[in-house]
mmCIF file of C-alpha atoms in Angstrom:
data_model
loop_
_atom_site.group_PDB
_atom_site.id
_atom_site.type_symbol
_atom_site.label_atom_id
_atom_site.label_comp_id
_atom_site.label_asym_id
_atom_site.label_seq_id
_atom_site.Cartn_x
_atom_site.Cartn_y
_atom_site.Cartn_z
ATOM 1 C CA MET A 3 -26.173 -2.421 -6.168
ATOM 2 C CA THR A 4 -27.003 -4.422 -3.031
ATOM 3 C CA ILE A 5 -24.888 -7.189 -1.557
ATOM 4 C CA SER A 6 -25.256 -10.424 -3.485
ATOM 5 C CA ARG A 7 -23.566 -13.620 -4.546
ATOM 6 C CA ARG A 8 -21.460 -11.622 -7.016
ATOM 7 C CA ASN A 9 -19.276 -10.463 -4.106
ATOM 8 C CA LEU A 10 -17.341 -13.710 -4.087
ATOM 9 C CA LEU A 11 -16.091 -12.875 -7.602
ATOM 10 C CA ALA A 12 -14.973 -9.336 -6.817
ATOM 11 C CA VAL A 13 -11.183 -9.641 -6.752
ATOM 12 C CA GLY A 14 -9.327 -7.673 -4.098
ATOM 13 C CA ALA A 15 -12.294 -6.507 -2.032
ATOM 14 C CA GLY A 16 -11.114 -4.816 1.157
ATOM 15 C CA ALA A 17 -11.902 -6.399 4.491
ATOM 16 C CA GLY A 18 -14.128 -4.381 6.794
ATOM 17 C CA LEU A 19 -14.212 -4.374 10.566
ATOM 18 C CA LEU A 20 -15.937 -7.125 12.473
ATOM 19 C CA THR A 21 -19.537 -6.104 12.991
ATOM 20 C CA ALA A 22 -21.792 -6.972 15.864
ATOM 21 C CA CYS A 23 -23.569 -10.283 15.456
ATOM 22 C CA GLY A 24 -27.325 -10.204 15.176
ATOM 23 C CA SER A 25 -29.649 -12.197 17.328
ATOM 24 C CA ASN A 26 -30.971 -15.557 16.260
ATOM 25 C CA THR A 27 -34.116 -14.673 14.354
ATOM 26 C CA GLY A 28 -34.256 -17.822 12.238
ATOM 27 C CA ARG A 29 -37.506 -19.658 11.808
ATOM 28 C CA GLY A 30 -36.818 -23.121 13.132
ATOM 29 C CA GLY A 31 -37.204 -26.302 11.167
ATOM 30 C CA GLY A 32 -40.144 -28.551 11.783
ATOM 31 C CA GLY A 33 -38.098 -31.465 13.090
ATOM 32 C CA SER A 34 -38.019 -32.707 16.689
ATOM 33 C CA GLY A 35 -34.355 -33.724 16.611
ATOM 34 C CA PRO A 36 -31.280 -31.718 17.630
ATOM 35 C CA GLN A 37 -31.119 -27.927 17.473
ATOM 36 C CA LEU A 38 -28.944 -26.745 14.547
ATOM 37 C CA SER A 39 -27.894 -23.198 13.751
ATOM 38 C CA GLN A 40 -27.258 -22.264 10.108
ATOM 39 C CA TRP A 41 -25.583 -19.008 8.977
ATOM 40 C CA TYR A 42 -25.803 -17.215 5.625
ATOM 41 C CA HIS A 43 -24.207 -13.972 4.496
ATOM 42 C CA GLN A 44 -26.666 -11.197 3.597
ATOM 43 C CA TYR A 45 -27.792 -11.649 -0.007
ATOM 44 C CA GLY A 46 -29.134 -8.719 -1.991
ATOM 45 C CA GLU A 47 -31.637 -10.580 -4.155
ATOM 46 C CA PRO A 48 -35.212 -10.232 -2.861
ATOM 47 C CA GLY A 49 -36.715 -13.488 -1.675
ATOM 48 C CA THR A 50 -33.463 -15.293 -0.914
ATOM 49 C CA GLU A 51 -33.732 -14.957 2.849
ATOM 50 C CA GLN A 52 -37.319 -16.186 2.843
ATOM 51 C CA ALA A 53 -36.313 -19.136 0.656
ATOM 52 C CA VAL A 54 -33.535 -20.420 2.909
ATOM 53 C CA ARG A 55 -35.779 -20.096 5.938
ATOM 54 C CA ARG A 56 -38.412 -22.099 4.088
ATOM 55 C CA TYR A 57 -35.888 -24.835 3.243
ATOM 56 C CA ALA A 58 -34.863 -25.079 6.908
ATOM 57 C CA ALA A 59 -38.470 -25.188 8.077
ATOM 58 C CA GLY A 60 -39.101 -28.171 5.815
ATOM 59 C CA TYR A 61 -36.372 -30.324 7.336
ATOM 60 C CA ARG A 62 -37.792 -32.982 9.684
ATOM 61 C CA LYS A 63 -34.742 -34.593 11.267
ATOM 62 C CA ALA A 64 -33.584 -31.531 13.203
ATOM 63 C CA HIS A 65 -34.791 -28.119 14.329
ATOM 64 C CA VAL A 66 -32.803 -25.711 12.096
ATOM 65 C CA SER A 67 -32.678 -21.990 12.878
ATOM 66 C CA VAL A 68 -31.335 -19.657 10.189
ATOM 67 C CA GLN A 69 -29.288 -16.549 10.921
ATOM 68 C CA TRP A 70 -28.977 -13.883 8.223
ATOM 69 C CA ARG A 71 -25.653 -12.140 8.815
ATOM 70 C CA PRO A 72 -25.175 -8.536 7.671
ATOM 71 C CA GLY A 73 -21.774 -6.879 7.768
ATOM 72 C CA ASN A 74 -18.398 -8.525 7.204
ATOM 73 C CA TYR A 75 -19.547 -12.115 7.129
ATOM 74 C CA ASP A 76 -16.128 -13.730 6.639
ATOM 75 C CA GLN A 77 -14.742 -12.035 9.742
ATOM 76 C CA GLN A 78 -17.839 -12.888 11.738
ATOM 77 C CA THR A 79 -17.580 -16.583 10.936
ATOM 78 C CA ALA A 80 -13.822 -16.673 11.476
ATOM 79 C CA ALA A 81 -14.325 -15.323 14.999
ATOM 80 C CA ALA A 82 -17.342 -17.509 15.757
ATOM 81 C CA LEU A 83 -15.589 -20.734 14.735
ATOM 82 C CA LEU A 84 -13.147 -20.216 17.615
ATOM 83 C CA THR A 85 -15.966 -20.352 20.147
ATOM 84 C CA ASP A 86 -18.614 -22.828 21.249
ATOM 85 C CA SER A 87 -21.396 -20.405 20.272
ATOM 86 C CA GLY A 88 -20.785 -20.414 16.539
ATOM 87 C CA PRO A 89 -22.948 -22.019 13.844
ATOM 88 C CA ASP A 90 -23.315 -25.717 13.201
ATOM 89 C CA VAL A 91 -23.708 -25.199 9.441
ATOM 90 C CA PHE A 92 -22.495 -22.081 7.666
ATOM 91 C CA GLU A 93 -21.869 -20.584 4.283
ATOM 92 C CA VAL A 94 -18.228 -20.163 3.402
ATOM 93 C CA ASN A 95 -16.505 -18.238 0.638
ATOM 94 C CA GLY A 96 -13.607 -20.644 0.529
ATOM 95 C CA PRO A 97 -12.911 -22.409 2.871
ATOM 96 C CA THR A 98 -9.549 -21.074 3.984
ATOM 97 C CA LEU A 99 -6.433 -23.095 4.634
ATOM 98 C CA ASP A 100 -6.479 -21.993 8.267
ATOM 99 C CA GLN A 101 -9.997 -23.349 8.736
ATOM 100 C CA ILE A 102 -8.977 -26.700 7.266
ATOM 101 C CA ARG A 103 -5.544 -27.091 8.862
ATOM 102 C CA SER A 104 -6.615 -25.993 12.328
ATOM 103 C CA GLY A 105 -9.478 -28.469 12.294
ATOM 104 C CA GLN A 106 -12.225 -25.850 12.448
ATOM 105 C CA ILE A 107 -14.376 -27.519 9.792
ATOM 106 C CA LEU A 108 -15.299 -31.111 9.038
ATOM 107 C CA ASP A 109 -14.421 -33.313 6.084
ATOM 108 C CA LEU A 110 -17.588 -33.624 3.947
ATOM 109 C CA THR A 111 -16.199 -35.908 1.242
ATOM 110 C CA GLU A 112 -18.602 -38.733 2.039
ATOM 111 C CA LEU A 113 -21.602 -36.499 1.380
ATOM 112 C CA LEU A 114 -20.747 -36.531 -2.333
ATOM 113 C CA ASP A 115 -20.490 -40.308 -2.703
ATOM 114 C CA GLY A 116 -21.905 -41.229 -6.092
ATOM 115 C CA VAL A 117 -22.545 -37.628 -7.227
ATOM 116 C CA LYS A 118 -19.165 -35.910 -6.984
ATOM 117 C CA ASP A 119 -18.666 -35.970 -10.762
ATOM 118 C CA ASP A 120 -21.947 -34.077 -11.183
ATOM 119 C CA PHE A 121 -20.574 -31.002 -9.390
ATOM 120 C CA ASN A 122 -18.860 -28.454 -11.601
ATOM 121 C CA PRO A 123 -15.141 -29.236 -11.165
ATOM 122 C CA ALA A 124 -14.074 -25.593 -11.398
ATOM 123 C CA VAL A 125 -15.979 -24.652 -8.231
ATOM 124 C CA LEU A 126 -15.375 -27.933 -6.419
ATOM 125 C CA ALA A 127 -11.583 -27.647 -6.789
ATOM 126 C CA PRO A 128 -11.033 -24.729 -4.350
ATOM 127 C CA LYS A 129 -13.175 -26.521 -1.772
ATOM 128 C CA THR A 130 -10.962 -29.610 -2.010
ATOM 129 C CA TYR A 131 -7.699 -30.022 -0.103
ATOM 130 C CA ASP A 132 -5.517 -33.110 0.208
ATOM 131 C CA GLY A 133 -8.145 -35.033 -1.714
ATOM 132 C CA LYS A 134 -10.958 -34.189 0.705
ATOM 133 C CA VAL A 135 -13.984 -31.952 0.180
ATOM 134 C CA TRP A 136 -14.498 -29.361 2.932
ATOM 135 C CA ALA A 137 -17.556 -27.478 1.661
ATOM 136 C CA ILE A 138 -20.428 -28.367 -0.692
ATOM 137 C CA PRO A 139 -20.842 -25.818 -3.530
ATOM 138 C CA GLN A 140 -24.282 -24.209 -3.494
ATOM 139 C CA THR A 141 -24.587 -22.178 -6.683
ATOM 140 C CA ILE A 142 -22.258 -20.664 -9.283
ATOM 141 C CA ASP A 143 -21.606 -17.075 -10.290
ATOM 142 C CA MET A 144 -19.414 -16.246 -13.241
ATOM 143 C CA GLN A 145 -18.183 -13.303 -15.293
ATOM 144 C CA LEU A 146 -18.232 -12.869 -19.053
ATOM 145 C CA LEU A 147 -17.945 -10.320 -21.847
ATOM 146 C CA TYR A 148 -21.123 -8.668 -23.155
ATOM 147 C CA TYR A 149 -21.178 -6.946 -26.533
ATOM 148 C CA ARG A 150 -23.707 -4.930 -28.539
ATOM 149 C CA LYS A 151 -24.267 -6.688 -31.855
ATOM 150 C CA SER A 152 -25.468 -3.562 -33.663
ATOM 151 C CA LEU A 153 -22.422 -1.515 -32.658
ATOM 152 C CA LEU A 154 -20.005 -4.218 -33.763
ATOM 153 C CA ARG A 155 -21.888 -4.681 -37.016
ATOM 154 C CA ALA A 156 -21.851 -0.934 -37.768
ATOM 155 C CA ALA A 157 -18.076 -0.834 -37.224
ATOM 156 C CA GLY A 158 -17.440 -3.979 -39.267
ATOM 157 C CA VAL A 159 -16.043 -5.752 -36.191
ATOM 158 C CA GLU A 160 -16.398 -9.460 -35.511
ATOM 159 C CA PRO A 161 -16.876 -10.661 -31.920
ATOM 160 C CA PRO A 162 -13.275 -11.037 -30.690
ATOM 161 C CA THR A 163 -11.970 -14.526 -30.076
ATOM 162 C CA THR A 164 -8.342 -13.624 -29.286
ATOM 163 C CA LEU A 165 -6.857 -10.996 -27.000
ATOM 164 C CA ASP A 166 -5.255 -9.238 -29.977
ATOM 165 C CA ALA A 167 -8.657 -9.128 -31.640
ATOM 166 C CA LEU A 168 -10.185 -7.703 -28.456
ATOM 167 C CA VAL A 169 -7.608 -4.904 -28.337
ATOM 168 C CA ASP A 170 -8.191 -4.134 -32.008
ATOM 169 C CA ALA A 171 -11.973 -4.289 -31.684
ATOM 170 C CA ALA A 172 -11.974 -1.947 -28.693
ATOM 171 C CA ARG A 173 -9.935 0.609 -30.640
ATOM 172 C CA ARG A 174 -12.152 0.399 -33.723
ATOM 173 C CA LEU A 175 -15.342 0.647 -31.674
ATOM 174 C CA THR A 176 -14.240 3.797 -29.859
ATOM 175 C CA ASP A 177 -15.605 7.115 -31.111
ATOM 176 C CA ARG A 178 -16.610 10.451 -29.601
ATOM 177 C CA LYS A 179 -19.686 9.027 -27.876
ATOM 178 C CA THR A 180 -18.802 5.427 -27.138
ATOM 179 C CA LYS A 181 -15.764 3.633 -25.775
ATOM 180 C CA GLY A 182 -14.894 0.231 -27.087
ATOM 181 C CA LEU A 183 -14.602 -1.652 -23.788
ATOM 182 C CA PHE A 184 -15.483 -1.301 -20.115
ATOM 183 C CA LEU A 185 -13.476 -3.383 -17.619
ATOM 184 C CA GLY A 186 -14.341 -1.347 -14.559
ATOM 185 C CA ASN A 187 -13.506 2.172 -13.517
ATOM 186 C CA ASP A 188 -9.983 1.163 -12.524
ATOM 187 C CA GLY A 189 -9.188 -0.128 -16.020
ATOM 188 C CA GLY A 190 -9.719 -3.782 -15.149
ATOM 189 C CA ALA A 191 -7.141 -4.598 -12.477
ATOM 190 C CA GLY A 192 -9.748 -5.146 -9.792
ATOM 191 C CA VAL A 193 -12.116 -7.430 -11.646
ATOM 192 C CA LEU A 194 -9.872 -9.310 -14.091
ATOM 193 C CA GLY A 195 -7.472 -10.704 -11.538
ATOM 194 C CA GLY A 196 -5.918 -13.903 -12.843
ATOM 195 C CA THR A 197 -8.253 -14.202 -15.842
ATOM 196 C CA PRO A 198 -5.698 -12.921 -18.404
ATOM 197 C CA LEU A 199 -3.127 -15.409 -17.105
ATOM 198 C CA TYR A 200 -5.504 -18.336 -17.534
ATOM 199 C CA ALA A 201 -6.372 -16.987 -20.991
ATOM 200 C CA ALA A 202 -2.656 -17.260 -21.815
ATOM 201 C CA GLY A 203 -2.683 -20.942 -20.842
ATOM 202 C CA LEU A 204 -1.165 -20.313 -17.406
ATOM 203 C CA GLN A 205 -2.421 -20.609 -13.819
ATOM 204 C CA LEU A 206 -2.120 -18.674 -10.597
ATOM 205 C CA VAL A 207 -1.115 -21.840 -8.725
ATOM 206 C CA THR A 208 -0.619 -25.267 -10.268
ATOM 207 C CA ASP A 209 -2.380 -28.378 -9.051
ATOM 208 C CA GLY A 210 0.877 -29.369 -7.409
ATOM 209 C CA GLY A 211 1.009 -26.168 -5.364
ATOM 210 C CA GLU A 212 3.661 -24.380 -7.423
ATOM 211 C CA ILE A 213 3.596 -20.912 -8.958
ATOM 212 C CA GLY A 214 1.782 -21.095 -12.273
ATOM 213 C CA PHE A 215 2.721 -17.926 -14.146
ATOM 214 C CA ASP A 216 6.520 -17.674 -14.001
ATOM 215 C CA ASP A 217 6.554 -17.652 -17.788
ATOM 216 C CA PRO A 218 7.344 -15.021 -20.456
ATOM 217 C CA ALA A 219 3.790 -15.471 -21.784
ATOM 218 C CA ALA A 220 2.428 -13.787 -18.640
ATOM 219 C CA ALA A 221 4.272 -10.528 -19.340
ATOM 220 C CA ARG A 222 3.279 -10.543 -23.013
ATOM 221 C CA THR A 223 -0.378 -10.972 -22.158
ATOM 222 C CA LEU A 224 -0.538 -8.373 -19.390
ATOM 223 C CA GLY A 225 1.302 -5.905 -21.599
ATOM 224 C CA LYS A 226 -1.570 -6.076 -24.077
ATOM 225 C CA LEU A 227 -3.958 -4.864 -21.384
ATOM 226 C CA HIS A 228 -1.967 -1.646 -21.197
ATOM 227 C CA ARG A 229 -2.483 -1.198 -24.932
ATOM 228 C CA LEU A 230 -6.204 -0.915 -24.255
ATOM 229 C CA TYR A 231 -5.519 1.890 -21.804
ATOM 230 C CA ALA A 232 -2.943 3.617 -23.980
ATOM 231 C CA ASP A 233 -5.267 3.505 -27.005
ATOM 232 C CA GLU A 234 -7.929 5.259 -24.894
ATOM 233 C CA SER A 235 -10.281 2.420 -25.763
ATOM 234 C CA LEU A 236 -11.323 1.814 -22.161
ATOM 235 C CA LEU A 237 -14.282 3.505 -20.544
ATOM 236 C CA LEU A 238 -13.184 5.034 -17.228
ATOM 237 C CA GLY A 239 -15.234 6.931 -14.683
ATOM 238 C CA ALA A 240 -18.600 5.397 -15.576
ATOM 239 C CA PRO A 241 -21.534 6.236 -13.235
ATOM 240 C CA SER A 242 -21.697 2.572 -12.155
ATOM 241 C CA ASP A 243 -18.879 0.041 -11.996
ATOM 242 C CA TRP A 244 -18.421 -3.239 -13.869
ATOM 243 C CA SER A 245 -20.995 -5.296 -11.936
ATOM 244 C CA ASP A 246 -23.812 -3.033 -13.200
ATOM 245 C CA PRO A 247 -24.554 -3.282 -16.964
ATOM 246 C CA SER A 248 -25.680 0.359 -17.194
ATOM 247 C CA ALA A 249 -22.658 1.444 -19.246
ATOM 248 C CA LEU A 250 -23.503 -1.103 -21.930
ATOM 249 C CA LEU A 251 -27.227 -0.373 -21.813
ATOM 250 C CA GLN A 252 -26.721 3.394 -22.071
ATOM 251 C CA GLY A 253 -24.390 3.123 -25.054
ATOM 252 C CA LEU A 254 -21.344 4.348 -23.132
ATOM 253 C CA THR A 255 -19.442 1.253 -24.255
ATOM 254 C CA ALA A 256 -19.785 -1.320 -27.021
ATOM 255 C CA MET A 257 -18.395 -4.172 -24.900
ATOM 256 C CA GLN A 258 -18.483 -4.674 -21.141
ATOM 257 C CA TRP A 259 -17.076 -7.234 -18.731
ATOM 258 C CA SER A 260 -19.728 -8.058 -16.145
ATOM 259 C CA GLY A 261 -21.464 -10.973 -14.460
ATOM 260 C CA LEU A 262 -24.107 -13.507 -15.310
ATOM 261 C CA TRP A 263 -26.415 -11.793 -12.815
ATOM 262 C CA ALA A 264 -26.718 -8.874 -15.288
ATOM 263 C CA LEU A 265 -28.033 -11.033 -18.126
ATOM 264 C CA PRO A 266 -31.792 -10.748 -17.399
ATOM 265 C CA GLN A 267 -31.556 -6.954 -17.286
ATOM 266 C CA VAL A 268 -29.471 -6.804 -20.466
ATOM 267 C CA GLN A 269 -31.890 -9.115 -22.250
ATOM 268 C CA LYS A 270 -34.901 -7.121 -21.102
ATOM 269 C CA GLU A 271 -33.504 -3.818 -22.380
ATOM 270 C CA LEU A 272 -31.561 -4.920 -25.466
ATOM 271 C CA GLY A 273 -33.592 -7.885 -26.667
ATOM 272 C CA ASP A 274 -31.515 -9.758 -29.234
ATOM 273 C CA ASP A 275 -29.006 -6.935 -29.672
ATOM 274 C CA PHE A 276 -26.284 -8.496 -27.549
ATOM 275 C CA GLY A 277 -24.056 -11.525 -27.296
ATOM 276 C CA VAL A 278 -21.708 -12.964 -24.684
ATOM 277 C CA LEU A 279 -18.153 -14.265 -24.876
ATOM 278 C CA PRO A 280 -15.513 -15.664 -22.546
ATOM 279 C CA PHE A 281 -12.328 -13.670 -22.036
ATOM 280 C CA PRO A 282 -10.442 -14.465 -25.251
ATOM 281 C CA GLY A 283 -7.356 -16.645 -25.285
ATOM 282 C CA ASP A 284 -3.907 -15.274 -25.987
ATOM 283 C CA GLY A 285 -0.852 -16.861 -27.553
ATOM 284 C CA ASP A 286 -0.121 -20.307 -28.916
ATOM 285 C CA HIS A 287 -1.253 -22.044 -25.741
ATOM 286 C CA GLY A 288 -4.081 -19.654 -24.888
ATOM 287 C CA ARG A 289 -7.656 -20.638 -24.199
ATOM 288 C CA PRO A 290 -10.992 -18.875 -23.634
ATOM 289 C CA THR A 291 -11.506 -18.290 -19.929
ATOM 290 C CA VAL A 292 -14.203 -17.282 -17.461
ATOM 291 C CA PRO A 293 -13.813 -16.882 -13.694
ATOM 292 C CA VAL A 294 -16.327 -18.728 -11.545
ATOM 293 C CA GLY A 295 -17.059 -18.800 -7.849
ATOM 294 C CA ALA A 296 -19.416 -20.501 -5.446
ATOM 295 C CA TYR A 297 -20.290 -20.164 -1.811
ATOM 296 C CA GLY A 298 -20.323 -23.530 -0.101
ATOM 297 C CA ALA A 299 -21.965 -25.121 2.924
ATOM 298 C CA ALA A 300 -19.528 -26.177 5.652
ATOM 299 C CA VAL A 301 -19.894 -27.780 9.074
ATOM 300 C CA SER A 302 -18.162 -26.493 12.189
ATOM 301 C CA ALA A 303 -15.980 -28.965 14.054
ATOM 302 C CA ARG A 304 -17.188 -27.357 17.309
ATOM 303 C CA SER A 305 -20.794 -28.216 16.584
ATOM 304 C CA GLY A 306 -22.219 -30.413 19.264
ATOM 305 C CA HIS A 307 -24.169 -32.247 16.561
ATOM 306 C CA GLU A 308 -21.603 -32.953 13.861
ATOM 307 C CA GLU A 309 -23.333 -35.926 12.259
ATOM 308 C CA ALA A 310 -26.755 -34.267 12.337
ATOM 309 C CA ALA A 311 -25.276 -31.140 10.737
ATOM 310 C CA LYS A 312 -23.603 -33.170 7.999
ATOM 311 C CA GLU A 313 -26.854 -35.011 7.344
ATOM 312 C CA TYR A 314 -28.689 -31.688 6.971
ATOM 313 C CA VAL A 315 -26.087 -30.360 4.521
ATOM 314 C CA LYS A 316 -26.419 -33.526 2.464
ATOM 315 C CA TRP A 317 -30.205 -33.227 2.456
ATOM 316 C CA LEU A 318 -30.201 -29.574 1.366
ATOM 317 C CA TRP A 319 -27.239 -29.305 -1.022
ATOM 318 C CA VAL A 320 -26.978 -32.838 -2.424
ATOM 319 C CA GLU A 321 -30.381 -34.516 -2.247
ATOM 320 C CA ARG A 322 -32.877 -31.656 -2.571
ATOM 321 C CA THR A 323 -32.214 -30.730 -6.179
ATOM 322 C CA ASP A 324 -35.506 -28.797 -6.266
ATOM 323 C CA HIS A 325 -34.234 -26.437 -3.561
ATOM 324 C CA GLN A 326 -30.904 -26.121 -5.376
ATOM 325 C CA GLN A 327 -32.601 -25.064 -8.617
ATOM 326 C CA ASP A 328 -34.876 -22.682 -6.748
ATOM 327 C CA PHE A 329 -31.954 -21.076 -4.914
ATOM 328 C CA ALA A 330 -29.973 -20.570 -8.133
ATOM 329 C CA LEU A 331 -32.662 -19.240 -10.443
ATOM 330 C CA SER A 332 -35.661 -17.900 -8.543
ATOM 331 C CA TYR A 333 -33.888 -15.063 -6.700
ATOM 332 C CA GLY A 334 -31.433 -13.589 -9.162
ATOM 333 C CA PHE A 335 -29.738 -15.399 -12.021
ATOM 334 C CA HIS A 336 -27.125 -18.005 -11.201
ATOM 335 C CA ILE A 337 -26.058 -21.480 -12.296
ATOM 336 C CA PRO A 338 -26.721 -24.569 -10.156
ATOM 337 C CA ALA A 339 -23.505 -26.178 -8.928
ATOM 338 C CA ARG A 340 -24.689 -29.549 -10.246
ATOM 339 C CA ILE A 341 -23.951 -29.992 -13.968
ATOM 340 C CA SER A 342 -27.101 -32.039 -14.526
ATOM 341 C CA LEU A 343 -29.282 -29.327 -12.969
ATOM 342 C CA ALA A 344 -27.674 -26.601 -15.064
ATOM 343 C CA GLU A 345 -28.263 -28.595 -18.226
ATOM 344 C CA LYS A 346 -31.981 -29.078 -17.648
ATOM 345 C CA ALA A 347 -32.839 -25.688 -16.133
ATOM 346 C CA THR A 348 -35.345 -24.057 -18.498
ATOM 347 C CA ARG A 349 -33.942 -20.542 -18.053
ATOM 348 C CA LEU A 350 -30.461 -21.750 -18.987
ATOM 349 C CA ARG A 351 -31.259 -23.763 -22.116
ATOM 350 C CA GLU A 352 -31.203 -21.145 -24.867
ATOM 351 C CA GLY A 353 -29.366 -18.091 -26.141
ATOM 352 C CA PRO A 354 -26.726 -16.235 -24.109
ATOM 353 C CA ALA A 355 -27.722 -18.062 -20.906
ATOM 354 C CA ALA A 356 -26.937 -21.415 -22.522
ATOM 355 C CA ASP A 357 -23.651 -19.951 -23.774
ATOM 356 C CA ALA A 358 -22.794 -18.897 -20.234
ATOM 357 C CA VAL A 359 -23.418 -22.409 -18.904
ATOM 358 C CA ARG A 360 -21.212 -23.843 -21.635
ATOM 359 C CA PHE A 361 -18.459 -21.295 -20.898
ATOM 360 C CA THR A 362 -18.578 -22.251 -17.220
ATOM 361 C CA THR A 363 -18.306 -25.966 -17.960
ATOM 362 C CA GLU A 364 -15.680 -25.737 -20.701
ATOM 363 C CA HIS A 365 -13.643 -22.658 -19.733
ATOM 364 C CA GLY A 366 -14.297 -21.972 -16.035
ATOM 365 C CA TYR A 367 -11.589 -21.475 -13.427
ATOM 366 C CA ALA A 368 -11.821 -20.553 -9.750
ATOM 367 C CA GLN A 369 -9.274 -18.807 -7.580
ATOM 368 C CA PRO A 370 -7.106 -21.576 -6.070
ATOM 369 C CA LEU A 371 -7.226 -22.400 -2.393
ATOM 370 C CA LEU A 372 -3.470 -21.755 -2.129
ATOM 371 C CA TRP A 373 -3.774 -18.234 -3.604
ATOM 372 C CA THR A 374 -3.441 -16.204 -0.407
ATOM 373 C CA PRO A 375 -4.602 -12.617 0.243
ATOM 374 C CA ALA A 376 -0.956 -11.506 0.272
ATOM 375 C CA SER A 377 -0.369 -13.082 -3.154
ATOM 376 C CA GLN A 378 -3.538 -11.515 -4.478
ATOM 377 C CA THR A 379 -2.614 -8.049 -3.248
ATOM 378 C CA ALA A 380 0.880 -8.209 -4.733
ATOM 379 C CA TYR A 381 -0.436 -9.388 -8.092
ATOM 380 C CA GLN A 382 -3.338 -6.966 -8.282
ATOM 381 C CA ASP A 383 -1.183 -3.957 -7.392
ATOM 382 C CA ALA A 384 1.263 -4.932 -10.129
ATOM 383 C CA LEU A 385 -1.548 -5.422 -12.642
ATOM 384 C CA SER A 386 -2.875 -1.951 -11.866
ATOM 385 C CA ARG A 387 0.542 -0.400 -12.468
ATOM 386 C CA ILE A 388 0.901 -2.300 -15.739
ATOM 387 C CA ILE A 389 -2.516 -1.294 -17.067
ATOM 388 C CA ARG A 390 -2.699 2.332 -15.983
ATOM 389 C CA ASN A 391 0.934 3.404 -15.676
ATOM 390 C CA GLY A 392 2.538 1.370 -18.404
ATOM 391 C CA ALA A 393 4.921 -0.240 -15.926
ATOM 392 C CA GLY A 394 7.100 -2.908 -17.498
ATOM 393 C CA PRO A 395 5.272 -6.222 -17.056
ATOM 394 C CA GLU A 396 8.487 -8.255 -16.901
ATOM 395 C CA GLY A 397 9.836 -6.367 -13.895
ATOM 396 C CA GLU A 398 6.487 -6.171 -12.167
ATOM 397 C CA LEU A 399 5.909 -9.889 -12.532
ATOM 398 C CA ARG A 400 9.384 -10.764 -11.271
ATOM 399 C CA ALA A 401 8.545 -9.011 -8.019
ATOM 400 C CA VAL A 402 5.170 -10.723 -7.831
ATOM 401 C CA VAL A 403 6.739 -14.137 -8.484
ATOM 402 C CA ARG A 404 9.117 -13.618 -5.552
ATOM 403 C CA LYS A 405 6.254 -12.689 -3.241
ATOM 404 C CA VAL A 406 3.999 -15.525 -4.378
ATOM 405 C CA ARG A 407 6.801 -18.077 -4.175
ATOM 406 C CA ALA A 408 7.449 -17.060 -0.567
ATOM 407 C CA GLU A 409 3.731 -17.354 0.180
ATOM 408 C CA LEU A 410 3.534 -20.798 -1.385
ATOM 409 C CA ASP A 411 6.582 -21.944 0.550
ATOM 410 C CA ARG A 412 4.834 -20.791 3.699
ATOM 411 C CA VAL A 413 1.429 -22.374 3.047
ATOM 412 C CA ASN A 414 2.871 -25.574 1.579
ATOM 413 C CA THR A 415 4.857 -26.270 4.749
ATOM 414 C CA GLY A 416 3.509 -29.438 6.222
ATOM 415 C CA ARG A 417 1.109 -30.024 3.366
ATOM 416 C CA LYS A 418 0.243 -33.641 2.774
ATOM 417 C CA THR A 419 0.634 -35.146 -0.664
ATOM 418 C CA PRO A 420 -2.823 -35.742 -2.191
#
């Protein structure tokens, strides 16, 4: 499948090499004010590029040129922010601590005056540091569990609402032709990430910047994921990976973890023969959980037009709710970052789409700002060994806790108290 907004939810994606930057081919805005450059990563959904160019062309207070950036966008922006030739306004999958602490991006807190509570808190949290907002969420992607109603009904299986029930359902739904559950061709380590920990009532990093899963419940929960593998209930080696719903549609699996973006295709091919669920809670303190993510609009501190750039971001991602709805739902299938817009969007009012919006509001979590790439790699490698190799979760997690604690000590050095 082509590059799209789902990439920000793909846990553990490898970083590519910095690619050559393209020329400025943006169609300028109609304004006669300052010249502003705006960068986007390359979306896969048809029409998205034309839409953002149209938004920019409609702005009258500045001349905005859009650059569509193929290749490794995060590395491109990281390099450009160190120069005077980078963007004024840019999309950010983050931001990162380095961008904030080194003063590369501007504080945008004031742009949300009076409307901050209308932004989904799960996606606003990782864009907030020391009580300040550093990027304005644009639109939300999320993951959830799809299931075939007819297959569950034939096996006498209820939609699972606990992790134990999910393990049992996957086993009972597995036969010679169909596996019970598809979590990706690696068994789930890549896509699940911290989701099972949140489902156990834990966190990757607490709000106070401490490790959030140094708890026996973490090992108990992750151990149950190995049971899925050991029971041979997991589909492995599917023609397409978890982000594509083909395995579910072709009857290779009765349940599949995928993204909201797949819902229109699933609905078109299965009609009413499917439902959606959050990842089920586990243990006495467990809770249903769905991971969410959102690209945000940030402003470079090296822009020569800081106030004009901030004003443009406010216009596009705070004031122009029509553009925000269009961006979320006309080119793919996503949820507006504003709660009020999600609630009144026609395509999100009924059926599984409405369920997905509710899951996002009630059960959504985003990867914390303090969860570093080194912490992620250590955790994901351990999760893979637990799921596929049956490695003892207690020992694996002890090693991860040591690594993450060292990372948190490093990144918390000099951190202000919110």
